[in-house]
mmCIF file of N, CA and C in Angstrom:
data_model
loop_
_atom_site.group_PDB
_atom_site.id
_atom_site.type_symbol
_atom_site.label_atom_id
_atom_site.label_comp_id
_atom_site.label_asym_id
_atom_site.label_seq_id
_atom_site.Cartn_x
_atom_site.Cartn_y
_atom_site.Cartn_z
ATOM 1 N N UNK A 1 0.833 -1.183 0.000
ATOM 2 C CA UNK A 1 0.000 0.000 0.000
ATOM 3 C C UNK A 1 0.879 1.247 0.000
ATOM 4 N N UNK A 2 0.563 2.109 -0.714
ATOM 5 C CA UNK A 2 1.380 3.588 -0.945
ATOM 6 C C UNK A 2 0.755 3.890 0.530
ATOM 7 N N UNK A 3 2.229 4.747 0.529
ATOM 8 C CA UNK A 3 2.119 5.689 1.877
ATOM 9 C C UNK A 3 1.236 6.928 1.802
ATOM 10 N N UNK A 4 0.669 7.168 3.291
ATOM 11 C CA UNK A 4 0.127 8.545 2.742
ATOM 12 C C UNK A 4 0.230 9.773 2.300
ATOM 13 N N UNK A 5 2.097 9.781 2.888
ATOM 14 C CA UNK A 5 2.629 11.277 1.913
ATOM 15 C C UNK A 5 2.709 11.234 0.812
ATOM 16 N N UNK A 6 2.861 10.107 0.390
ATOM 17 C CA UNK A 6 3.094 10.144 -0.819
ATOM 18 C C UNK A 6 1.789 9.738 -1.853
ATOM 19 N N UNK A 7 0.674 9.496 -1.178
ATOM 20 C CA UNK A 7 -0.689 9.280 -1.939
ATOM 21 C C UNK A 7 -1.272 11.337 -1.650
ATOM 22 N N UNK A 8 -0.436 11.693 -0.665
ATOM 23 C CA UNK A 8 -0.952 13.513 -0.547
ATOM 24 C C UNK A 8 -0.371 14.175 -1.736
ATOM 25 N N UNK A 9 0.878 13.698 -1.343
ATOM 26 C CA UNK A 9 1.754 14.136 -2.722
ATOM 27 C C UNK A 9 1.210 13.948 -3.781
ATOM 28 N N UNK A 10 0.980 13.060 -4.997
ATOM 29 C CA UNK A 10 0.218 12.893 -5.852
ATOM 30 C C UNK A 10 -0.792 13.293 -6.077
ATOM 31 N N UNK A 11 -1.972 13.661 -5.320
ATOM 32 C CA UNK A 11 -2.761 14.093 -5.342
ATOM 33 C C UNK A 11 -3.093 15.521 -5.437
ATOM 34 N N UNK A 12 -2.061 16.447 -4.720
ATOM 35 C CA UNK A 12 -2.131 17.777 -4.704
ATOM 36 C C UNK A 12 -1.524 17.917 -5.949
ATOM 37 N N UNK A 13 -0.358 17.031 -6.531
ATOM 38 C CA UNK A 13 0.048 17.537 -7.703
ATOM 39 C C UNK A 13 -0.877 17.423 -8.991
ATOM 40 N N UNK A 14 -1.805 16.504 -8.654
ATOM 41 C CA UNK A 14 -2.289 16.405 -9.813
ATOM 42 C C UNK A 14 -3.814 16.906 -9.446
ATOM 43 N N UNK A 15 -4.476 18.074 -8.879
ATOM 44 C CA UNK A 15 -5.322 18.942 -8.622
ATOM 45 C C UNK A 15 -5.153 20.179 -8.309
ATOM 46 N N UNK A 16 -3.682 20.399 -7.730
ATOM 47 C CA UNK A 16 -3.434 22.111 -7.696
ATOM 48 C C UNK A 16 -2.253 22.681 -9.116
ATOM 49 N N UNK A 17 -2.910 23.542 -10.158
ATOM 50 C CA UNK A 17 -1.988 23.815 -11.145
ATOM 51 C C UNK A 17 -0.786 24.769 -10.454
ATOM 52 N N UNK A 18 -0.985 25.640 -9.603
ATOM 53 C CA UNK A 18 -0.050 26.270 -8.671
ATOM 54 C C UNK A 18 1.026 25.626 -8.308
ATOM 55 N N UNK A 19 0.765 24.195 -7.604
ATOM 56 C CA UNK A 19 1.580 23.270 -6.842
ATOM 57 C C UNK A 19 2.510 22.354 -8.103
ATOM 58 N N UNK A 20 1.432 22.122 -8.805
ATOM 59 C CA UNK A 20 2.289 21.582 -9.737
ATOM 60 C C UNK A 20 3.233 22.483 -11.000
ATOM 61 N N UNK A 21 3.023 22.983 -10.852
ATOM 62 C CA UNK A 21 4.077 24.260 -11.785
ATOM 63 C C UNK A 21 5.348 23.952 -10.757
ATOM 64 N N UNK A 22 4.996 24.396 -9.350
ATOM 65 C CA UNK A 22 6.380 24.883 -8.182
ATOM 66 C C UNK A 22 6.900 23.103 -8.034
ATOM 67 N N UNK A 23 5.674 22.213 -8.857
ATOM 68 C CA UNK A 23 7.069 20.931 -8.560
ATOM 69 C C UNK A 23 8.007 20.513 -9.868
ATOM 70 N N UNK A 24 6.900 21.152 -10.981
ATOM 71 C CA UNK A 24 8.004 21.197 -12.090
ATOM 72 C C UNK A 24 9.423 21.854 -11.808
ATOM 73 N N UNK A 25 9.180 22.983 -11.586
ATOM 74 C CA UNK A 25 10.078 24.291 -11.461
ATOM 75 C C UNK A 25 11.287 23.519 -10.534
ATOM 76 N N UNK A 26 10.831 22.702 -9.196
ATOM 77 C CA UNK A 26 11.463 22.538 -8.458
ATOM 78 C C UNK A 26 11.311 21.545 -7.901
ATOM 79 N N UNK A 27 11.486 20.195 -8.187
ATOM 80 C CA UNK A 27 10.568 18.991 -7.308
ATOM 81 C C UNK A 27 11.701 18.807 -6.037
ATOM 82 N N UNK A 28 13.148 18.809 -6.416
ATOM 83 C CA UNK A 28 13.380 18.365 -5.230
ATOM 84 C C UNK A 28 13.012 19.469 -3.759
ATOM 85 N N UNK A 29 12.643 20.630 -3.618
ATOM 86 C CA UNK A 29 12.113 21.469 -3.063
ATOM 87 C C UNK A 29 11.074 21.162 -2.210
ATOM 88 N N UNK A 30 10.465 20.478 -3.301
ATOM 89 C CA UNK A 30 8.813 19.689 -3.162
ATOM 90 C C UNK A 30 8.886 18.944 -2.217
ATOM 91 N N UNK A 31 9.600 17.569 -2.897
ATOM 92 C CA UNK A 31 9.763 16.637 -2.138
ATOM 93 C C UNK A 31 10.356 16.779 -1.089
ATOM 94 N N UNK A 32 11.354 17.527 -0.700
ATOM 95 C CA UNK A 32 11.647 18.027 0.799
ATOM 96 C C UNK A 32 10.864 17.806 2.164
ATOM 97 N N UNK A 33 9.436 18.451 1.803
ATOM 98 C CA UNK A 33 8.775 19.097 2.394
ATOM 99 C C UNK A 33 7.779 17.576 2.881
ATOM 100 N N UNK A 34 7.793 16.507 1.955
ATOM 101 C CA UNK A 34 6.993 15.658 2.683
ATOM 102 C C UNK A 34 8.186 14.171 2.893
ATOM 103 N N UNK A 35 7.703 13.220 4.069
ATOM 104 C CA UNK A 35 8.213 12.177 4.451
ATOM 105 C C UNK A 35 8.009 11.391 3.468
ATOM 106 N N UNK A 36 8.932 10.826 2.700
ATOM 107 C CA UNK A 36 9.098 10.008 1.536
ATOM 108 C C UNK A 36 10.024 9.357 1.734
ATOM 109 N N UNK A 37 10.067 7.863 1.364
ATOM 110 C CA UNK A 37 11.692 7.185 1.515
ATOM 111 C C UNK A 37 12.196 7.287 -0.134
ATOM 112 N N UNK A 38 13.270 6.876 0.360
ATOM 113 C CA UNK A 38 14.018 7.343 -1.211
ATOM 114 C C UNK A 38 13.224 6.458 -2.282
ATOM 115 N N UNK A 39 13.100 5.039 -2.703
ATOM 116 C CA UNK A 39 12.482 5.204 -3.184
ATOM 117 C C UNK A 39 11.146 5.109 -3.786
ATOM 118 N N UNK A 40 9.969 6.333 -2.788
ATOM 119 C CA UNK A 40 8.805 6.713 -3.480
ATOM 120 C C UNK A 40 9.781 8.215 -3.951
ATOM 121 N N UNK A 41 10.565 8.531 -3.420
ATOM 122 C CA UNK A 41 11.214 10.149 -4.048
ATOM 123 C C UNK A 41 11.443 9.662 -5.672
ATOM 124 N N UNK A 42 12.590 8.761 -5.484
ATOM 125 C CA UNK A 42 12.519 8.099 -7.081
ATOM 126 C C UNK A 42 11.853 7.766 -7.847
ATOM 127 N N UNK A 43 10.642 7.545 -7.896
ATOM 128 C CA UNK A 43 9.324 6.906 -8.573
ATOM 129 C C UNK A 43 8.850 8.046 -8.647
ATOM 130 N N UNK A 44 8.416 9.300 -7.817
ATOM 131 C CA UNK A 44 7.860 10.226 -8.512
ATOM 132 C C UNK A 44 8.652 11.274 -8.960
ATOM 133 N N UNK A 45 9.928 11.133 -9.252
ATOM 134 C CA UNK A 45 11.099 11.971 -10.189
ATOM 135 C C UNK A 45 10.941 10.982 -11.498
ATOM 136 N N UNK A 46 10.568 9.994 -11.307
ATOM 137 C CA UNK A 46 10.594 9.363 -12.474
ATOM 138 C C UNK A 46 9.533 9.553 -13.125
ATOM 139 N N UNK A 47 8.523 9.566 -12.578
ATOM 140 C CA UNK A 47 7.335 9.629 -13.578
ATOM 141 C C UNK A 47 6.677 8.770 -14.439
ATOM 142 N N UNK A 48 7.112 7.653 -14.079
ATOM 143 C CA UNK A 48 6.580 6.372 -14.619
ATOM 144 C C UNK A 48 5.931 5.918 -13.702
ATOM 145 N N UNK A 49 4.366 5.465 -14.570
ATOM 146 C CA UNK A 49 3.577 4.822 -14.237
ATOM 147 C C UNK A 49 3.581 3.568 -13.703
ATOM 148 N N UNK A 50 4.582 2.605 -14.190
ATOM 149 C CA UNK A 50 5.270 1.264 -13.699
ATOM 150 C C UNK A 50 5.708 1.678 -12.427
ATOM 151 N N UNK A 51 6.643 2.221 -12.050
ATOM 152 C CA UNK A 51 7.688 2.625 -11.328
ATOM 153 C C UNK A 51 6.413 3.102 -9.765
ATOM 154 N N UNK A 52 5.035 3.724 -10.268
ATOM 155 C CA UNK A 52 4.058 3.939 -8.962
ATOM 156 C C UNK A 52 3.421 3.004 -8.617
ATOM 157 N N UNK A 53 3.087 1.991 -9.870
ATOM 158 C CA UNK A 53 2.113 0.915 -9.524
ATOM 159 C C UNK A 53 3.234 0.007 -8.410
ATOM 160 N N UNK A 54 4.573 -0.022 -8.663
ATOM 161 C CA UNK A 54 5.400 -1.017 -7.874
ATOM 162 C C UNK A 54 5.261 -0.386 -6.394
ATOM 163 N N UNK A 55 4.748 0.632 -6.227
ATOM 164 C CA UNK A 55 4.450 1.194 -4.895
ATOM 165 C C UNK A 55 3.325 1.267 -4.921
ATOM 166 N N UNK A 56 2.634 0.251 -5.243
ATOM 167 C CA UNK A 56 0.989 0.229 -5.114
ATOM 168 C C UNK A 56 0.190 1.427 -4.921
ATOM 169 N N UNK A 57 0.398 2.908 -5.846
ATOM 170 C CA UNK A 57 -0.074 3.771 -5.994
ATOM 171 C C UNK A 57 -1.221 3.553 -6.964
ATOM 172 N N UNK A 58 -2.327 4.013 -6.609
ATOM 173 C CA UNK A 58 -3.431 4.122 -7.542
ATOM 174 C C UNK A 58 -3.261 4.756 -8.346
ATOM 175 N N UNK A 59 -3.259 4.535 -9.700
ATOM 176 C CA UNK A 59 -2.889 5.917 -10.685
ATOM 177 C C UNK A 59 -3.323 6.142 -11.153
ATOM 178 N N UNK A 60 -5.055 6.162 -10.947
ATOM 179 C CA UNK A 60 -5.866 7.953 -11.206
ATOM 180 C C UNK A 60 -5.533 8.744 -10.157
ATOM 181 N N UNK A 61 -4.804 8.495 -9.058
ATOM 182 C CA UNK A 61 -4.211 9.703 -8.696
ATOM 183 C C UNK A 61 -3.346 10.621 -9.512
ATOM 184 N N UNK A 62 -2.778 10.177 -10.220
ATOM 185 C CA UNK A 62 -1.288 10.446 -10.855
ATOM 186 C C UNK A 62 -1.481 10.845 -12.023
ATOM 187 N N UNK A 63 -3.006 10.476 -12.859
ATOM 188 C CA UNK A 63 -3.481 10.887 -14.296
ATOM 189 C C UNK A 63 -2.990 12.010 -14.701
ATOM 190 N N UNK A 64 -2.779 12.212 -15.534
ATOM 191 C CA UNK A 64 -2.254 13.306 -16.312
ATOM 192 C C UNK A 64 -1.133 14.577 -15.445
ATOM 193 N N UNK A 65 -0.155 13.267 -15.179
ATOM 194 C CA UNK A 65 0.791 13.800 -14.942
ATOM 195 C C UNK A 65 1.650 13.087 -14.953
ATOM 196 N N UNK A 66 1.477 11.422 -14.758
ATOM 197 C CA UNK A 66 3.240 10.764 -14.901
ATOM 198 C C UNK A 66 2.487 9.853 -16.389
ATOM 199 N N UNK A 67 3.155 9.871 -17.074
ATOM 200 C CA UNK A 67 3.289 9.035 -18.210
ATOM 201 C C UNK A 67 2.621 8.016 -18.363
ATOM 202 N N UNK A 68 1.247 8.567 -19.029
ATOM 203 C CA UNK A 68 0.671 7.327 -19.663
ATOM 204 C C UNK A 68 1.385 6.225 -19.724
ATOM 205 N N UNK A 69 2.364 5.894 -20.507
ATOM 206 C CA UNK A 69 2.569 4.298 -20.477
ATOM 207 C C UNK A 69 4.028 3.992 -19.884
ATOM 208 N N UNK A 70 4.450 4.861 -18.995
ATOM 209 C CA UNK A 70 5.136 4.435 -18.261
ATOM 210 C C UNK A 70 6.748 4.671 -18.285
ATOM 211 N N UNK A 71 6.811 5.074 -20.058
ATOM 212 C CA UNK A 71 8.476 4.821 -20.882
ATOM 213 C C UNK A 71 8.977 6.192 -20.591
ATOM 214 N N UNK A 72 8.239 7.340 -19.922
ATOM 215 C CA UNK A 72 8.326 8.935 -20.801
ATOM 216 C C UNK A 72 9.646 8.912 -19.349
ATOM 217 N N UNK A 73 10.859 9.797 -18.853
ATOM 218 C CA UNK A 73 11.440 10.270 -17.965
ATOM 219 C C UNK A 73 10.862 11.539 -17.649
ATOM 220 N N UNK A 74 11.057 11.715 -16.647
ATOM 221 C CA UNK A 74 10.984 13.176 -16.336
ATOM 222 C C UNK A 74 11.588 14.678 -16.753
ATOM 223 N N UNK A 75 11.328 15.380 -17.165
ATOM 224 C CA UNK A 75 12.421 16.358 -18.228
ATOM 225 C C UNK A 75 13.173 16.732 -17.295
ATOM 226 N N UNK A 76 14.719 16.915 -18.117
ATOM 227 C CA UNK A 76 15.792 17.426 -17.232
ATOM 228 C C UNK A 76 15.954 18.751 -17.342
ATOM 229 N N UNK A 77 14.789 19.912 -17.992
ATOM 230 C CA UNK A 77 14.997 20.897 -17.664
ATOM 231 C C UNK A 77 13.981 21.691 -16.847
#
């Protein structure tokens, strides 16, 4: 079962456009701010859909924001 910071996390990112701009802009910032082990930090820098389901994240949380099918990385700019 996903943790709950990290089911908060997902969720605010993918309902506040504010929040999610400031995690583009800046995720490790982001992620700072909530209790995450390294890796759910890694799985949502990654942005693969595979990579959340292995943390038993529901991913209509995550819809339209980590990669439909799972292959996309996260942009490095």
């Amino acid at each position: 079962m996903a943790s709950e910071n990290l089911v908060a996390l997902l969720e605010r990112v993918n309902t506040d456009p504010q929040f999610r701009m400031e995690f583009e802009r800046n995720p490790e910032n982001i992620l700072s701010s909530y209790k995450l082990t390294q890796q759910e930090k890694d799985a949502v820098l990654s942005r693969r859909t595979a990579r959340l389901r292995e943390l038993d994240v529901d991913i209509r949380i995550a819809k339209g924001w980590a990669a439909d099918n799972g292959n996309k990385a996260h942009p490095t700019t």
